[in-house]
Amino acid sequence: MKDIDVNFQCPDCSTEFKLDPRDILEREFISCPNCSCPLTDEELKNLKTAIRHLLEVH
């Protein structure tokens, strides 16, 4: 999992950015570094669930 990044593209400004999955698990929120458009609580919760599942499998 160390070599994997999660790629994002902001729906508001189209900025692309990457985050390490383990960093995502520690965050309370994720937002675009350019315009601050946030992921919803539900999106972040689902993303964390998927990352935890990947960590268990690998």
PDB file of N, CA and C in Angstrom:
ATOM      1  N   MET A   1       0.840  -1.197   0.000  1.00  0.00           N
ATOM      2  CA  MET A   1       0.000   0.000   0.000  1.00  0.00           C
ATOM      3  C   MET A   1       0.873   1.245   0.000  1.00  0.00           C
ATOM      4  N   LYS A   2       2.136   1.073   0.294  1.00  0.00           N
ATOM      5  CA  LYS A   2       3.049   2.206   0.376  1.00  0.00           C
ATOM      6  C   LYS A   2       3.199   2.923  -0.964  1.00  0.00           C
ATOM      7  N   ASP A   3       3.132   2.189  -2.064  1.00  0.00           N
ATOM      8  CA  ASP A   3       3.343   2.766  -3.389  1.00  0.00           C
ATOM      9  C   ASP A   3       2.059   3.230  -4.059  1.00  0.00           C
ATOM     10  N   ILE A   4       0.959   3.205  -3.342  1.00  0.00           N
ATOM     11  CA  ILE A   4      -0.326   3.572  -3.927  1.00  0.00           C
ATOM     12  C   ILE A   4      -0.733   4.967  -3.467  1.00  0.00           C
ATOM     13  N   ASP A   5      -1.185   5.773  -4.401  1.00  0.00           N
ATOM     14  CA  ASP A   5      -1.768   7.072  -4.099  1.00  0.00           C
ATOM     15  C   ASP A   5      -3.214   7.065  -4.566  1.00  0.00           C
ATOM     16  N   VAL A   6      -4.038   7.832  -3.915  1.00  0.00           N
ATOM     17  CA  VAL A   6      -5.418   8.001  -4.346  1.00  0.00           C
ATOM     18  C   VAL A   6      -5.472   9.317  -5.113  1.00  0.00           C
ATOM     19  N   ASN A   7      -5.892   9.233  -6.363  1.00  0.00           N
ATOM     20  CA  ASN A   7      -5.959  10.405  -7.237  1.00  0.00           C
ATOM     21  C   ASN A   7      -7.336  11.054  -7.161  1.00  0.00           C
ATOM     22  N   PHE A   8      -7.336  12.356  -7.071  1.00  0.00           N
ATOM     23  CA  PHE A   8      -8.570  13.134  -7.028  1.00  0.00           C
ATOM     24  C   PHE A   8      -8.562  14.151  -8.156  1.00  0.00           C
ATOM     25  N   GLN A   9      -9.749  14.484  -8.636  1.00  0.00           N
ATOM     26  CA  GLN A   9      -9.923  15.618  -9.537  1.00  0.00           C
ATOM     27  C   GLN A   9     -11.113  16.409  -9.019  1.00  0.00           C
ATOM     28  N   CYS A  10     -10.865  17.658  -8.714  1.00  0.00           N
ATOM     29  CA  CYS A  10     -11.898  18.516  -8.146  1.00  0.00           C
ATOM     30  C   CYS A  10     -13.033  18.731  -9.143  1.00  0.00           C
ATOM     31  N   PRO A  11     -14.283  18.546  -8.704  1.00  0.00           N
ATOM     32  CA  PRO A  11     -15.417  18.765  -9.609  1.00  0.00           C
ATOM     33  C   PRO A  11     -15.677  20.251  -9.888  1.00  0.00           C
ATOM     34  N   ASP A  12     -15.124  21.125  -9.048  1.00  0.00           N
ATOM     35  CA  ASP A  12     -15.352  22.559  -9.241  1.00  0.00           C
ATOM     36  C   ASP A  12     -14.303  23.215 -10.133  1.00  0.00           C
ATOM     37  N   CYS A  13     -13.024  22.924  -9.874  1.00  0.00           N
ATOM     38  CA  CYS A  13     -11.968  23.641 -10.610  1.00  0.00           C
ATOM     39  C   CYS A  13     -11.081  22.723 -11.452  1.00  0.00           C
ATOM     40  N   SER A  14     -11.333  21.416 -11.406  1.00  0.00           N
ATOM     41  CA  SER A  14     -10.596  20.406 -12.183  1.00  0.00           C
ATOM     42  C   SER A  14      -9.144  20.217 -11.757  1.00  0.00           C
ATOM     43  N   THR A  15      -8.752  20.757 -10.622  1.00  0.00           N
ATOM     44  CA  THR A  15      -7.399  20.520 -10.112  1.00  0.00           C
ATOM     45  C   THR A  15      -7.248  19.046  -9.770  1.00  0.00           C
ATOM     46  N   GLU A  16      -6.114  18.472 -10.159  1.00  0.00           N
ATOM     47  CA  GLU A  16      -5.816  17.090  -9.826  1.00  0.00           C
ATOM     48  C   GLU A  16      -4.811  17.066  -8.680  1.00  0.00           C
ATOM     49  N   PHE A  17      -5.034  16.152  -7.718  1.00  0.00           N
ATOM     50  CA  PHE A  17      -4.098  15.994  -6.610  1.00  0.00           C
ATOM     51  C   PHE A  17      -4.142  14.563  -6.118  1.00  0.00           C
ATOM     52  N   LYS A  18      -3.083  14.161  -5.412  1.00  0.00           N
ATOM     53  CA  LYS A  18      -2.941  12.796  -4.912  1.00  0.00           C
ATOM     54  C   LYS A  18      -2.741  12.819  -3.411  1.00  0.00           C
ATOM     55  N   LEU A  19      -3.246  11.760  -2.760  1.00  0.00           N
ATOM     56  CA  LEU A  19      -3.020  11.588  -1.322  1.00  0.00           C
ATOM     57  C   LEU A  19      -2.665  10.133  -1.055  1.00  0.00           C
ATOM     58  N   ASP A  20      -1.821   9.926  -0.088  1.00  0.00           N
ATOM     59  CA  ASP A  20      -1.478   8.585   0.355  1.00  0.00           C
ATOM     60  C   ASP A  20      -2.678   8.013   1.119  1.00  0.00           C
ATOM     61  N   PRO A  21      -3.016   6.754   0.895  1.00  0.00           N
ATOM     62  CA  PRO A  21      -4.176   6.164   1.582  1.00  0.00           C
ATOM     63  C   PRO A  21      -4.101   6.242   3.102  1.00  0.00           C
ATOM     64  N   ARG A  22      -2.922   6.070   3.663  1.00  0.00           N
ATOM     65  CA  ARG A  22      -2.794   6.128   5.129  1.00  0.00           C
ATOM     66  C   ARG A  22      -3.027   7.546   5.647  1.00  0.00           C
ATOM     67  N   ASP A  23      -2.650   8.538   4.855  1.00  0.00           N
ATOM     68  CA  ASP A  23      -2.943   9.927   5.233  1.00  0.00           C
ATOM     69  C   ASP A  23      -4.446  10.181   5.234  1.00  0.00           C
ATOM     70  N   ILE A  24      -5.140   9.600   4.268  1.00  0.00           N
ATOM     71  CA  ILE A  24      -6.587   9.773   4.180  1.00  0.00           C
ATOM     72  C   ILE A  24      -7.265   9.222   5.431  1.00  0.00           C
ATOM     73  N   LEU A  25      -6.798   8.076   5.912  1.00  0.00           N
ATOM     74  CA  LEU A  25      -7.399   7.471   7.106  1.00  0.00           C
ATOM     75  C   LEU A  25      -7.271   8.363   8.338  1.00  0.00           C
ATOM     76  N   GLU A  26      -6.268   9.209   8.379  1.00  0.00           N
ATOM     77  CA  GLU A  26      -6.034  10.077   9.527  1.00  0.00           C
ATOM     78  C   GLU A  26      -6.756  11.414   9.432  1.00  0.00           C
ATOM     79  N   ARG A  27      -7.281  11.744   8.277  1.00  0.00           N
ATOM     80  CA  ARG A  27      -7.887  13.065   8.072  1.00  0.00           C
ATOM     81  C   ARG A  27      -9.345  13.114   8.509  1.00  0.00           C
ATOM     82  N   GLU A  28      -9.739  14.269   8.983  1.00  0.00           N
ATOM     83  CA  GLU A  28     -11.136  14.523   9.344  1.00  0.00           C
ATOM     84  C   GLU A  28     -11.923  15.018   8.133  1.00  0.00           C
ATOM     85  N   PHE A  29     -11.210  15.603   7.168  1.00  0.00           N
ATOM     86  CA  PHE A  29     -11.840  16.073   5.943  1.00  0.00           C
ATOM     87  C   PHE A  29     -10.781  16.130   4.847  1.00  0.00           C
ATOM     88  N   ILE A  30     -11.245  16.135   3.615  1.00  0.00           N
ATOM     89  CA  ILE A  30     -10.376  16.298   2.446  1.00  0.00           C
ATOM     90  C   ILE A  30     -11.002  17.366   1.579  1.00  0.00           C
ATOM     91  N   SER A  31     -10.165  18.299   1.153  1.00  0.00           N
ATOM     92  CA  SER A  31     -10.664  19.336   0.262  1.00  0.00           C
ATOM     93  C   SER A  31      -9.609  19.650  -0.797  1.00  0.00           C
ATOM     94  N   CYS A  32     -10.062  20.223  -1.874  1.00  0.00           N
ATOM     95  CA  CYS A  32      -9.192  20.601  -2.971  1.00  0.00           C
ATOM     96  C   CYS A  32      -8.162  21.624  -2.484  1.00  0.00           C
ATOM     97  N   PRO A  33      -6.888  21.416  -2.811  1.00  0.00           N
ATOM     98  CA  PRO A  33      -5.875  22.378  -2.388  1.00  0.00           C
ATOM     99  C   PRO A  33      -5.965  23.712  -3.136  1.00  0.00           C
ATOM    100  N   ASN A  34      -6.696  23.745  -4.234  1.00  0.00           N
ATOM    101  CA  ASN A  34      -6.816  24.963  -5.019  1.00  0.00           C
ATOM    102  C   ASN A  34      -8.022  25.814  -4.614  1.00  0.00           C
ATOM    103  N   CYS A  35      -9.196  25.185  -4.510  1.00  0.00           N
ATOM    104  CA  CYS A  35     -10.421  25.966  -4.272  1.00  0.00           C
ATOM    105  C   CYS A  35     -11.156  25.585  -2.983  1.00  0.00           C
ATOM    106  N   SER A  36     -10.633  24.592  -2.271  1.00  0.00           N
ATOM    107  CA  SER A  36     -11.195  24.137  -0.981  1.00  0.00           C
ATOM    108  C   SER A  36     -12.530  23.405  -1.087  1.00  0.00           C
ATOM    109  N   CYS A  37     -12.899  22.964  -2.269  1.00  0.00           N
ATOM    110  CA  CYS A  37     -14.114  22.158  -2.431  1.00  0.00           C
ATOM    111  C   CYS A  37     -13.922  20.854  -1.646  1.00  0.00           C
ATOM    112  N   PRO A  38     -14.807  20.545  -0.686  1.00  0.00           N
ATOM    113  CA  PRO A  38     -14.606  19.368   0.165  1.00  0.00           C
ATOM    114  C   PRO A  38     -15.306  18.112  -0.350  1.00  0.00           C
ATOM    115  N   LEU A  39     -14.777  16.958   0.068  1.00  0.00           N
ATOM    116  CA  LEU A  39     -15.522  15.721  -0.077  1.00  0.00           C
ATOM    117  C   LEU A  39     -16.622  15.769   0.965  1.00  0.00           C
ATOM    118  N   THR A  40     -17.759  15.183   0.664  1.00  0.00           N
ATOM    119  CA  THR A  40     -18.818  15.111   1.660  1.00  0.00           C
ATOM    120  C   THR A  40     -18.415  14.114   2.745  1.00  0.00           C
ATOM    121  N   ASP A  41     -19.082  14.194   3.886  1.00  0.00           N
ATOM    122  CA  ASP A  41     -18.810  13.243   4.968  1.00  0.00           C
ATOM    123  C   ASP A  41     -19.037  11.812   4.497  1.00  0.00           C
ATOM    124  N   GLU A  42     -20.084  11.611   3.713  1.00  0.00           N
ATOM    125  CA  GLU A  42     -20.394  10.264   3.220  1.00  0.00           C
ATOM    126  C   GLU A  42     -19.319   9.767   2.250  1.00  0.00           C
ATOM    127  N   GLU A  43     -18.858  10.640   1.368  1.00  0.00           N
ATOM    128  CA  GLU A  43     -17.791  10.255   0.426  1.00  0.00           C
ATOM    129  C   GLU A  43     -16.521   9.872   1.178  1.00  0.00           C
ATOM    130  N   LEU A  44     -16.151  10.667   2.178  1.00  0.00           N
ATOM    131  CA  LEU A  44     -14.950  10.370   2.946  1.00  0.00           C
ATOM    132  C   LEU A  44     -15.114   9.073   3.732  1.00  0.00           C
ATOM    133  N   LYS A  45     -16.271   8.860   4.306  1.00  0.00           N
ATOM    134  CA  LYS A  45     -16.531   7.629   5.054  1.00  0.00           C
ATOM    135  C   LYS A  45     -16.400   6.412   4.134  1.00  0.00           C
ATOM    136  N   ASN A  46     -16.989   6.488   2.946  1.00  0.00           N
ATOM    137  CA  ASN A  46     -16.910   5.377   1.998  1.00  0.00           C
ATOM    138  C   ASN A  46     -15.480   5.151   1.507  1.00  0.00           C
ATOM    139  N   LEU A  47     -14.745   6.221   1.280  1.00  0.00           N
ATOM    140  CA  LEU A  47     -13.354   6.113   0.852  1.00  0.00           C
ATOM    141  C   LEU A  47     -12.513   5.443   1.940  1.00  0.00           C
ATOM    142  N   LYS A  48     -12.708   5.833   3.183  1.00  0.00           N
ATOM    143  CA  LYS A  48     -11.967   5.224   4.287  1.00  0.00           C
ATOM    144  C   LYS A  48     -12.304   3.744   4.426  1.00  0.00           C
ATOM    145  N   THR A  49     -13.564   3.382   4.235  1.00  0.00           N
ATOM    146  CA  THR A  49     -13.975   1.978   4.294  1.00  0.00           C
ATOM    147  C   THR A  49     -13.261   1.172   3.219  1.00  0.00           C
ATOM    148  N   ALA A  50     -13.200   1.710   2.002  1.00  0.00           N
ATOM    149  CA  ALA A  50     -12.524   1.022   0.899  1.00  0.00           C
ATOM    150  C   ALA A  50     -11.031   0.874   1.178  1.00  0.00           C
ATOM    151  N   ILE A  51     -10.405   1.895   1.716  1.00  0.00           N
ATOM    152  CA  ILE A  51      -8.969   1.832   2.026  1.00  0.00           C
ATOM    153  C   ILE A  51      -8.710   0.797   3.113  1.00  0.00           C
ATOM    154  N   ARG A  52      -9.532   0.795   4.148  1.00  0.00           N
ATOM    155  CA  ARG A  52      -9.362  -0.202   5.213  1.00  0.00           C
ATOM    156  C   ARG A  52      -9.492  -1.613   4.654  1.00  0.00           C
ATOM    157  N   HIS A  53     -10.434  -1.810   3.750  1.00  0.00           N
ATOM    158  CA  HIS A  53     -10.613  -3.123   3.128  1.00  0.00           C
ATOM    159  C   HIS A  53      -9.356  -3.517   2.343  1.00  0.00           C
ATOM    160  N   LEU A  54      -8.808  -2.584   1.571  1.00  0.00           N
ATOM    161  CA  LEU A  54      -7.586  -2.864   0.814  1.00  0.00           C
ATOM    162  C   LEU A  54      -6.420  -3.200   1.740  1.00  0.00           C
ATOM    163  N   LEU A  55      -6.309  -2.499   2.853  1.00  0.00           N
ATOM    164  CA  LEU A  55      -5.234  -2.765   3.795  1.00  0.00           C
ATOM    165  C   LEU A  55      -5.363  -4.159   4.415  1.00  0.00           C
ATOM    166  N   GLU A  56      -6.583  -4.594   4.662  1.00  0.00           N
ATOM    167  CA  GLU A  56      -6.805  -5.932   5.228  1.00  0.00           C
ATOM    168  C   GLU A  56      -6.448  -7.015   4.222  1.00  0.00           C
ATOM    169  N   VAL A  57      -6.730  -6.785   2.956  1.00  0.00           N
ATOM    170  CA  VAL A  57      -6.479  -7.764   1.905  1.00  0.00           C
ATOM    171  C   VAL A  57      -4.986  -7.873   1.616  1.00  0.00           C
ATOM    172  N   HIS A  58      -4.304  -6.747   1.667  1.00  0.00           N
ATOM    173  CA  HIS A  58      -2.876  -6.748   1.340  1.00  0.00           C
ATOM    174  C   HIS A  58      -2.108  -6.743   2.619  1.00  0.00           C
TER     175      HIS A  58
END
